[in-house]
Coordinates of C-alpha atoms and ligand atoms in Angstrom, one line a residue:
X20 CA 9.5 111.6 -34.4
X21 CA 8.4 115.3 -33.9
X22 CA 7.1 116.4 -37.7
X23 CA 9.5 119.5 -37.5
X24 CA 12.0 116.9 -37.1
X25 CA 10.7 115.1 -39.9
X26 CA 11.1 118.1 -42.1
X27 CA 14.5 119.0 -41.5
X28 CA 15.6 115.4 -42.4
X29 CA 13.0 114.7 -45.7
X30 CA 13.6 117.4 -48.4
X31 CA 10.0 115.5 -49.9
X32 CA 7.8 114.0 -47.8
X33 CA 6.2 111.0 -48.4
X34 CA 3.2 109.9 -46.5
X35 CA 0.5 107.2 -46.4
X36 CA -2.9 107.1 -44.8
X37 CA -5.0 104.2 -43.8
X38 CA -8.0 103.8 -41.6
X39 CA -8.7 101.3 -39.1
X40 CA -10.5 97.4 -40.0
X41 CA -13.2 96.8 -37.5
X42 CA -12.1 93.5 -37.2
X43 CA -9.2 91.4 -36.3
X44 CA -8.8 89.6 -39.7
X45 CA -9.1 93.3 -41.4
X46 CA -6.5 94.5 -39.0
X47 CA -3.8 91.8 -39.5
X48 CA -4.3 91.8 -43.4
X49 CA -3.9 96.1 -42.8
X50 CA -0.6 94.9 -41.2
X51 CA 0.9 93.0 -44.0
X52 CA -0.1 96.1 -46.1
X53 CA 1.8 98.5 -43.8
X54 CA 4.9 96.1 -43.1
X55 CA 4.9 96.4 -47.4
X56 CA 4.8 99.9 -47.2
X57 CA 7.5 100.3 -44.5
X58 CA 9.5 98.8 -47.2
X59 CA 9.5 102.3 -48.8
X60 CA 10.5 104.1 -46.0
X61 CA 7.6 106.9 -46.0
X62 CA 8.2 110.0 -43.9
X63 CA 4.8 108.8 -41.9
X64 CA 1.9 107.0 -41.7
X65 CA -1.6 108.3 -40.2
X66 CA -4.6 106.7 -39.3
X67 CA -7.9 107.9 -39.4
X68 CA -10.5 108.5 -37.0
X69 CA -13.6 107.8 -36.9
X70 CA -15.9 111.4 -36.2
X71 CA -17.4 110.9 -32.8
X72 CA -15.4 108.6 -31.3
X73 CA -16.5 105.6 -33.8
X74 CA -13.2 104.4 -34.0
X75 CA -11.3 105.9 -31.0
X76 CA -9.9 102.2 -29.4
X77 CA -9.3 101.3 -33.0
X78 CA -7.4 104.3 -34.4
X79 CA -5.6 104.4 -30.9
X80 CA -4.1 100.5 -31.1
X81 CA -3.3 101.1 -34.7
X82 CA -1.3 103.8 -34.1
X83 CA 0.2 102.1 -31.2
X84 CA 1.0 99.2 -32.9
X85 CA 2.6 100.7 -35.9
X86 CA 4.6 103.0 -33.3
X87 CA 5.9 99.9 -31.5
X88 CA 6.2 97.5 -34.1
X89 CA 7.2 99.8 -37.3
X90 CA 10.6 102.0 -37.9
X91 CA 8.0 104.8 -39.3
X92 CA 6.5 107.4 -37.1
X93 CA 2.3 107.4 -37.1
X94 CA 0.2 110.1 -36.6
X95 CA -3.3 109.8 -35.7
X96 CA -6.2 111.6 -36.3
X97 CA -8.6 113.6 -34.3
X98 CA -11.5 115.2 -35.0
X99 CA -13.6 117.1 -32.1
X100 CA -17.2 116.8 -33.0
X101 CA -19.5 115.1 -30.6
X102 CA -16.9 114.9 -28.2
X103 CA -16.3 116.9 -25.2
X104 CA -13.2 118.8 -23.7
X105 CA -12.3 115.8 -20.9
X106 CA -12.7 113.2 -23.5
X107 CA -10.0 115.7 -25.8
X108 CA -7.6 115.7 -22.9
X109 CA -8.2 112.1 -21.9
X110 CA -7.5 110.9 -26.0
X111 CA -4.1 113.6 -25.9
X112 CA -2.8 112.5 -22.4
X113 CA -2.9 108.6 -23.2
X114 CA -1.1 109.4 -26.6
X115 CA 1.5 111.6 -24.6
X116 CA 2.0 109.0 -22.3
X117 CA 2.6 106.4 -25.1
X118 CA 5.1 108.7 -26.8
X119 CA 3.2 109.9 -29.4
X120 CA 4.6 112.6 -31.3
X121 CA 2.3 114.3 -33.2
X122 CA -1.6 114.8 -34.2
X123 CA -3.5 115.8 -36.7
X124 CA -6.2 118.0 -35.8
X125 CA -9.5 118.2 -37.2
X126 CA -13.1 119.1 -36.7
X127 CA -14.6 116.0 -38.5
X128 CA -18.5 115.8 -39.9
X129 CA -21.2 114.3 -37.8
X130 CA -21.1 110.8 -37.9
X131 CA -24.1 108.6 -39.9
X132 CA -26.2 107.3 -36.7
X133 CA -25.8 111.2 -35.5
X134 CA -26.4 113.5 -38.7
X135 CA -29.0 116.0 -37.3
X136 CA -26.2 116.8 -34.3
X137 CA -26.6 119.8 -32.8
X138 CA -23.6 121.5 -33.2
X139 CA -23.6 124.4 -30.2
X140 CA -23.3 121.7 -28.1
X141 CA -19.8 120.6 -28.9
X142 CA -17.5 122.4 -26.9
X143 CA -14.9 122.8 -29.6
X144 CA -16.5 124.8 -32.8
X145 CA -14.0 123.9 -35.6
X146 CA -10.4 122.8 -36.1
X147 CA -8.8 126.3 -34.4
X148 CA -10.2 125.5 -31.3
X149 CA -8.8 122.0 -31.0
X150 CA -5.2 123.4 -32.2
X151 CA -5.7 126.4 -29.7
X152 CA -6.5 123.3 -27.2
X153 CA -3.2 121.2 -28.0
X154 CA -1.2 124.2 -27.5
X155 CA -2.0 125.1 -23.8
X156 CA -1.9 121.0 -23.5
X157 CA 1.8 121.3 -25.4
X158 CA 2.8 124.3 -22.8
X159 CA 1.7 122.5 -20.0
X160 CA 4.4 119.8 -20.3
X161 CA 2.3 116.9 -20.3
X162 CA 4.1 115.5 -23.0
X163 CA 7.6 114.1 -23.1
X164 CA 9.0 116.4 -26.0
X165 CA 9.2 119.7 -24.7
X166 CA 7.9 121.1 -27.8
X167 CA 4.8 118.6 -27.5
X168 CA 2.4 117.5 -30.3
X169 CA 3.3 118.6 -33.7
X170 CA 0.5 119.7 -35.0
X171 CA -1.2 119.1 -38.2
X172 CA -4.5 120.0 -40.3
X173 CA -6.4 119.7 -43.1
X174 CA -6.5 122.1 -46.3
X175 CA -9.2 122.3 -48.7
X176 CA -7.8 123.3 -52.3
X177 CA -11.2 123.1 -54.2
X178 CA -12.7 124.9 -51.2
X179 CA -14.9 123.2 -48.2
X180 CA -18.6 123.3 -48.9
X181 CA -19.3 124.5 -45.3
X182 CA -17.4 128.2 -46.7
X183 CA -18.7 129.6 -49.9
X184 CA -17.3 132.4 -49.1
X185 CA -13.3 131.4 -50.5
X186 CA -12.0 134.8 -49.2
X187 CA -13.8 133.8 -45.6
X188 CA -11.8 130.2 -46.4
X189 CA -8.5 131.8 -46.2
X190 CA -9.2 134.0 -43.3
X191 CA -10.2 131.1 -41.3
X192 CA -7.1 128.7 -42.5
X193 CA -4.7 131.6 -41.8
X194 CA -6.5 131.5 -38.1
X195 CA -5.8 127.9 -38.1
X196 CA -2.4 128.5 -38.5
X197 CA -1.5 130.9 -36.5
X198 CA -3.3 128.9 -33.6
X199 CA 0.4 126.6 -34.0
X200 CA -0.2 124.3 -36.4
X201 CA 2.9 122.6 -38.1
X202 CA 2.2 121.8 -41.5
X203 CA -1.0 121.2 -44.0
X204 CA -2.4 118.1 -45.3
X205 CA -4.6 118.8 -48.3
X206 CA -8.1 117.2 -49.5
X207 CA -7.1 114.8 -52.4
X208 CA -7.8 116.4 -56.0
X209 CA -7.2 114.9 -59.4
X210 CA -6.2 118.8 -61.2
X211 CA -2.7 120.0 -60.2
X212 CA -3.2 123.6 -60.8
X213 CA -6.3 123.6 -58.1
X214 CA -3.4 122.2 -55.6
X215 CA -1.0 125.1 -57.4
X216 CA -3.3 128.0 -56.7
X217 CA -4.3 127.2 -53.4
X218 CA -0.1 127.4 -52.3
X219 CA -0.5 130.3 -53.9
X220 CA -3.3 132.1 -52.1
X221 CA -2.0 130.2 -48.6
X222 CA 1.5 132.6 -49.6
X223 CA -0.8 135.5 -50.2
X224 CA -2.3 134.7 -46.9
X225 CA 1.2 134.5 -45.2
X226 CA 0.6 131.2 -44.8
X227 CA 4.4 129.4 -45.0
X228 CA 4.0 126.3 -43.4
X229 CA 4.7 123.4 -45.0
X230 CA 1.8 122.3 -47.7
X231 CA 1.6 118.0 -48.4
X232 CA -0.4 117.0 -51.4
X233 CA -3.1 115.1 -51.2
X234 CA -3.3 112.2 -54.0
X235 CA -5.5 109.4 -54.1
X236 CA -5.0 107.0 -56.9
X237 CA -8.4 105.8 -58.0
X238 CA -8.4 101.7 -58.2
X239 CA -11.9 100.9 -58.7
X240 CA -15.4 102.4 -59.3
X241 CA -16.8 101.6 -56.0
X242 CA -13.7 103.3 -54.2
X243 CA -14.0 106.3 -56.8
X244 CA -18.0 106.7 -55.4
X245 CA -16.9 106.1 -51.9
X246 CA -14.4 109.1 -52.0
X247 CA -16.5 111.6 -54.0
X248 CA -18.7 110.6 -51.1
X249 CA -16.1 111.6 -48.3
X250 CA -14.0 114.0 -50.3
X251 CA -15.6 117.2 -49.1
X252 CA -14.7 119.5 -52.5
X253 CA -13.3 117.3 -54.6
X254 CA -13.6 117.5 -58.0
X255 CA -13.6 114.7 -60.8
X256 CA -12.3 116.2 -63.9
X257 CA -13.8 115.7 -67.4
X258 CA -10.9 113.8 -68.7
X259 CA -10.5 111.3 -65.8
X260 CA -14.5 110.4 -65.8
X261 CA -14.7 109.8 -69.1
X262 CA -11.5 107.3 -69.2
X263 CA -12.9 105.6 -66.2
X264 CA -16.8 105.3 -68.2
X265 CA -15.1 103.4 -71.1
X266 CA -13.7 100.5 -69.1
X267 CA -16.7 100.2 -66.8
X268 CA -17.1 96.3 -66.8
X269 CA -12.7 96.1 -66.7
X270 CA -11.7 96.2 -62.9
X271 CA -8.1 96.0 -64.3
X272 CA -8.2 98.7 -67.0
X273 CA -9.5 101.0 -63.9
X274 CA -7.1 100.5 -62.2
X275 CA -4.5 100.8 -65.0
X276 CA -5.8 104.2 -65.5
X277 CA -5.9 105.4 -61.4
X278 CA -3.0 104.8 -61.4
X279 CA -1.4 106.6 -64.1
X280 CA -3.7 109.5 -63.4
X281 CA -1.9 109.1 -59.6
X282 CA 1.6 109.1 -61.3
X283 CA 1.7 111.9 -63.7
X284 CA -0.1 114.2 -61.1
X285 CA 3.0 112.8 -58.8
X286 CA 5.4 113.5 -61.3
X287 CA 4.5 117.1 -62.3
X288 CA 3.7 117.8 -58.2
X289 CA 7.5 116.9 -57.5
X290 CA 8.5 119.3 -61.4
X291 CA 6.5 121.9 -58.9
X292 CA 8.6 121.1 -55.7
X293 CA 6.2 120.4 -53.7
X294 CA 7.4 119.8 -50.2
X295 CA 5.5 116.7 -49.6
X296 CA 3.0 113.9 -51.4
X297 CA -0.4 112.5 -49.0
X298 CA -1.1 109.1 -50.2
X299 CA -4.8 108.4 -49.6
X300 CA -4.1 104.5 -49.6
X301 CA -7.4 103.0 -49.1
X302 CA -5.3 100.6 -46.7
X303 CA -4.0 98.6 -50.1
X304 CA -0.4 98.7 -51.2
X305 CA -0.4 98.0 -54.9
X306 CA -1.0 101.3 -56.1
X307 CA 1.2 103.8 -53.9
X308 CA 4.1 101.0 -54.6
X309 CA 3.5 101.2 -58.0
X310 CA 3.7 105.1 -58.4
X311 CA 7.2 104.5 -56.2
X312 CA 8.5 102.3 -58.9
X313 CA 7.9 104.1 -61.7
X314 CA 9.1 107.2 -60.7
X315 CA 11.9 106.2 -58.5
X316 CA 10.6 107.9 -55.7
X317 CA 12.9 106.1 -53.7
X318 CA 15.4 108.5 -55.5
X319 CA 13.3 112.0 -54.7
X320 CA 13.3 110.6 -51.0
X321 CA 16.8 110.5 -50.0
X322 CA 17.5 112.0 -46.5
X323 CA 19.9 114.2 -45.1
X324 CA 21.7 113.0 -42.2
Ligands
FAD1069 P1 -12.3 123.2 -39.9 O1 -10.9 123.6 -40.2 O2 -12.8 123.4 -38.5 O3 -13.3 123.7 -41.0 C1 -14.7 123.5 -40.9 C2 -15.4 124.8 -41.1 O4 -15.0 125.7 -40.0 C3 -14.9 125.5 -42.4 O5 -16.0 126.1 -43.0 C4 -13.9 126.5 -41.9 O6 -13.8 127.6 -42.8 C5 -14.5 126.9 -40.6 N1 -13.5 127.4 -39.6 C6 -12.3 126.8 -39.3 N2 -11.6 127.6 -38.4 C7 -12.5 128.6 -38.1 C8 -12.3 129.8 -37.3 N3 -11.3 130.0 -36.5 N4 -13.4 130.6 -37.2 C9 -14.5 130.5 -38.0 N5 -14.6 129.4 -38.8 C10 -13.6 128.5 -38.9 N6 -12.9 113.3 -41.1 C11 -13.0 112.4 -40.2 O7 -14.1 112.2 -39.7 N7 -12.0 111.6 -39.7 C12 -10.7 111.8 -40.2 O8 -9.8 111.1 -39.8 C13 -10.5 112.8 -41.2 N8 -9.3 113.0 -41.7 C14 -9.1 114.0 -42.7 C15 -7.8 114.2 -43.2 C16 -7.6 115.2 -44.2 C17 -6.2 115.4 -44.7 C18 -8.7 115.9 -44.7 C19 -8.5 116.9 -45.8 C20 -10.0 115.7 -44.2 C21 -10.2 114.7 -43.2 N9 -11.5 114.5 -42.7 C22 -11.6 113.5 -41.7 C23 -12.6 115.2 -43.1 C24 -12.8 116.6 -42.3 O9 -12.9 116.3 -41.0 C25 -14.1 117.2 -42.8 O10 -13.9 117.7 -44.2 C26 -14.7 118.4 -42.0 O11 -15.9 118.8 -42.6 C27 -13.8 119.6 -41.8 O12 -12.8 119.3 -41.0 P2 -11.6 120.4 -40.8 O13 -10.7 119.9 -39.7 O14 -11.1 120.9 -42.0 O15 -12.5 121.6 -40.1

């Protein structure tokens, strides 16, 4: 389903992400997680993708599988670094062909085995250029929806580290935008009000497209070091490090606390009306069901139509 389409039926979305296993075990146990997660009818599902093609077969069967064998829509990911303009259009014809609806455009970091890339070779300099790219793909009418891809990108409410400049930021999300991208996805953070300012500086940037949340409910310490890792910007408040230090040698209690942190930033998100929540799910179900249940987000998610 086109994400436009998606909007005019979800008054709040919900969404989930997941990345893919690298192995077939990893990727069947991923399945039972997403079959339980279907359960709760999310707007969507993406699936990551690995910077530089790492995972380019994998994120494409994933996405293909959950499109064929799920009622809910998935989105993959792509980022451009490392690759070149063919292997773009190659990637976006096969997923046109397959019926994919919608992508989410990014520029993505240079992988591990390739961190001293050179970027001024890749054809494609940031996230703008790839959306600029879908469009003339979209008006070509490769793809079976005459509107084509919708498109989607990521947002950075902390700020990404490769701007210091936060005014530069904007100007650079606004160009984003106006390139015809659909909707934001935001970099999870664990303070509301960064989330609130930044809709407020996107609407000072004329920026109305709508913004999804971001939230990752921390469920252990290792995952907690592996997204500060990955998060580019994000912040681990005082408060939440602190609660998390106490119970060090009490997997449980960590998880206890994640996810309450998860909830009530999920609770005063929706008091803000925001127009969608990102679940950062690690590929495990537990937590994402569990902030369902205790706010009855079952409730919130009710479409029209
Ligand atoms: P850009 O939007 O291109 O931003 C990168 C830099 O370029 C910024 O400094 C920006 O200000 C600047 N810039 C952007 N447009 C312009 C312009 N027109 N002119 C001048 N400068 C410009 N990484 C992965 O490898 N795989 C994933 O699947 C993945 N999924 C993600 C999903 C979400 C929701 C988020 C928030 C991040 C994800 N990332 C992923 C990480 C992301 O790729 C990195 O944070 C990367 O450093 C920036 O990607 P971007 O698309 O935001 O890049």
């Amino acid at each position: 389903m086109h994400i436009q389409d998606i909007f005019a039926r979800d008054p709040t979305t919900f969404s989930f992400e997941f990345f893919p296993p690298k192995t077939e075990r990893g990727a069947e146990l991923l399945f039972d997680t997403i079959k339980q997660l279907d359960r709760l009818s999310p707007s969507f599902v993406d699936v990551t993708y690995g910077a530089g093609g790492s995972t380019r077969d994998l994120t494409h069967d994933l996405v293909l599988r959950i499109h064929r064998e799920s009622k809910t829509t998935s989105i993959p990911h792509l980022t451009t670094i490392c690759h070149s303009r063919t292997e773009i259009e190659e990637i976006l014809s096969r997923y046109a062909a397959e019926g994919i609806g919608n992508i989410l455009a990014l520029r993505g970091d240079p992988p591990r085995d390739a961190q001293n890339w050179d970027r001024t070779k890749d054809e494609f300099k940031n996230a703008t250029d790839l959306v600029k790219f879908i469009k003339t793909f979209n008006d070509s009418g490769m793809h079976p929806d005459s509107r084509g891809f919708g498109i989607g990108v990521a947002g950075f409410p902390e700020g990404h580290p490769d701007t210091p400049n936060r005014l530069e930021e904007m100007d650079n999300l606004k160009r984003k935008i106006d390139a015809g991208t659909d909707y934001i996805i935001t970099q999870l953070f664990f303070e509301n009000r960064d989330f609130y300012d930044f809709r407020e500086r996107c609407e000072l940037a004329g920026i109305t497209i709508p913004i999804l949340a971001g939230l990752m409910p921390i469920t252990s310490i290792v995952g907690m070091k592996r997204m500060a890792n990955l998060a580019a910007g994000a912040r681990f408040p005082s408060a939440l490090i602190r609660a998390v230090d106490r119970c060090q040698d009490d997997d449980e209690a960590v998880k206890r606390i994640g996810i309450h942190w998860a909830t009530q930033q999920c609770l005063q998100l929706l008091e803000h009306d925001v127009r969608g929540v990102h679940f950062y799910t690690l590929n495990h179900s537990d937590a994402t069901r569990q902030i369902y249940e205790t706010l009855a987000l079952e409730h919130v998610a009710q479409r029209s139509g």
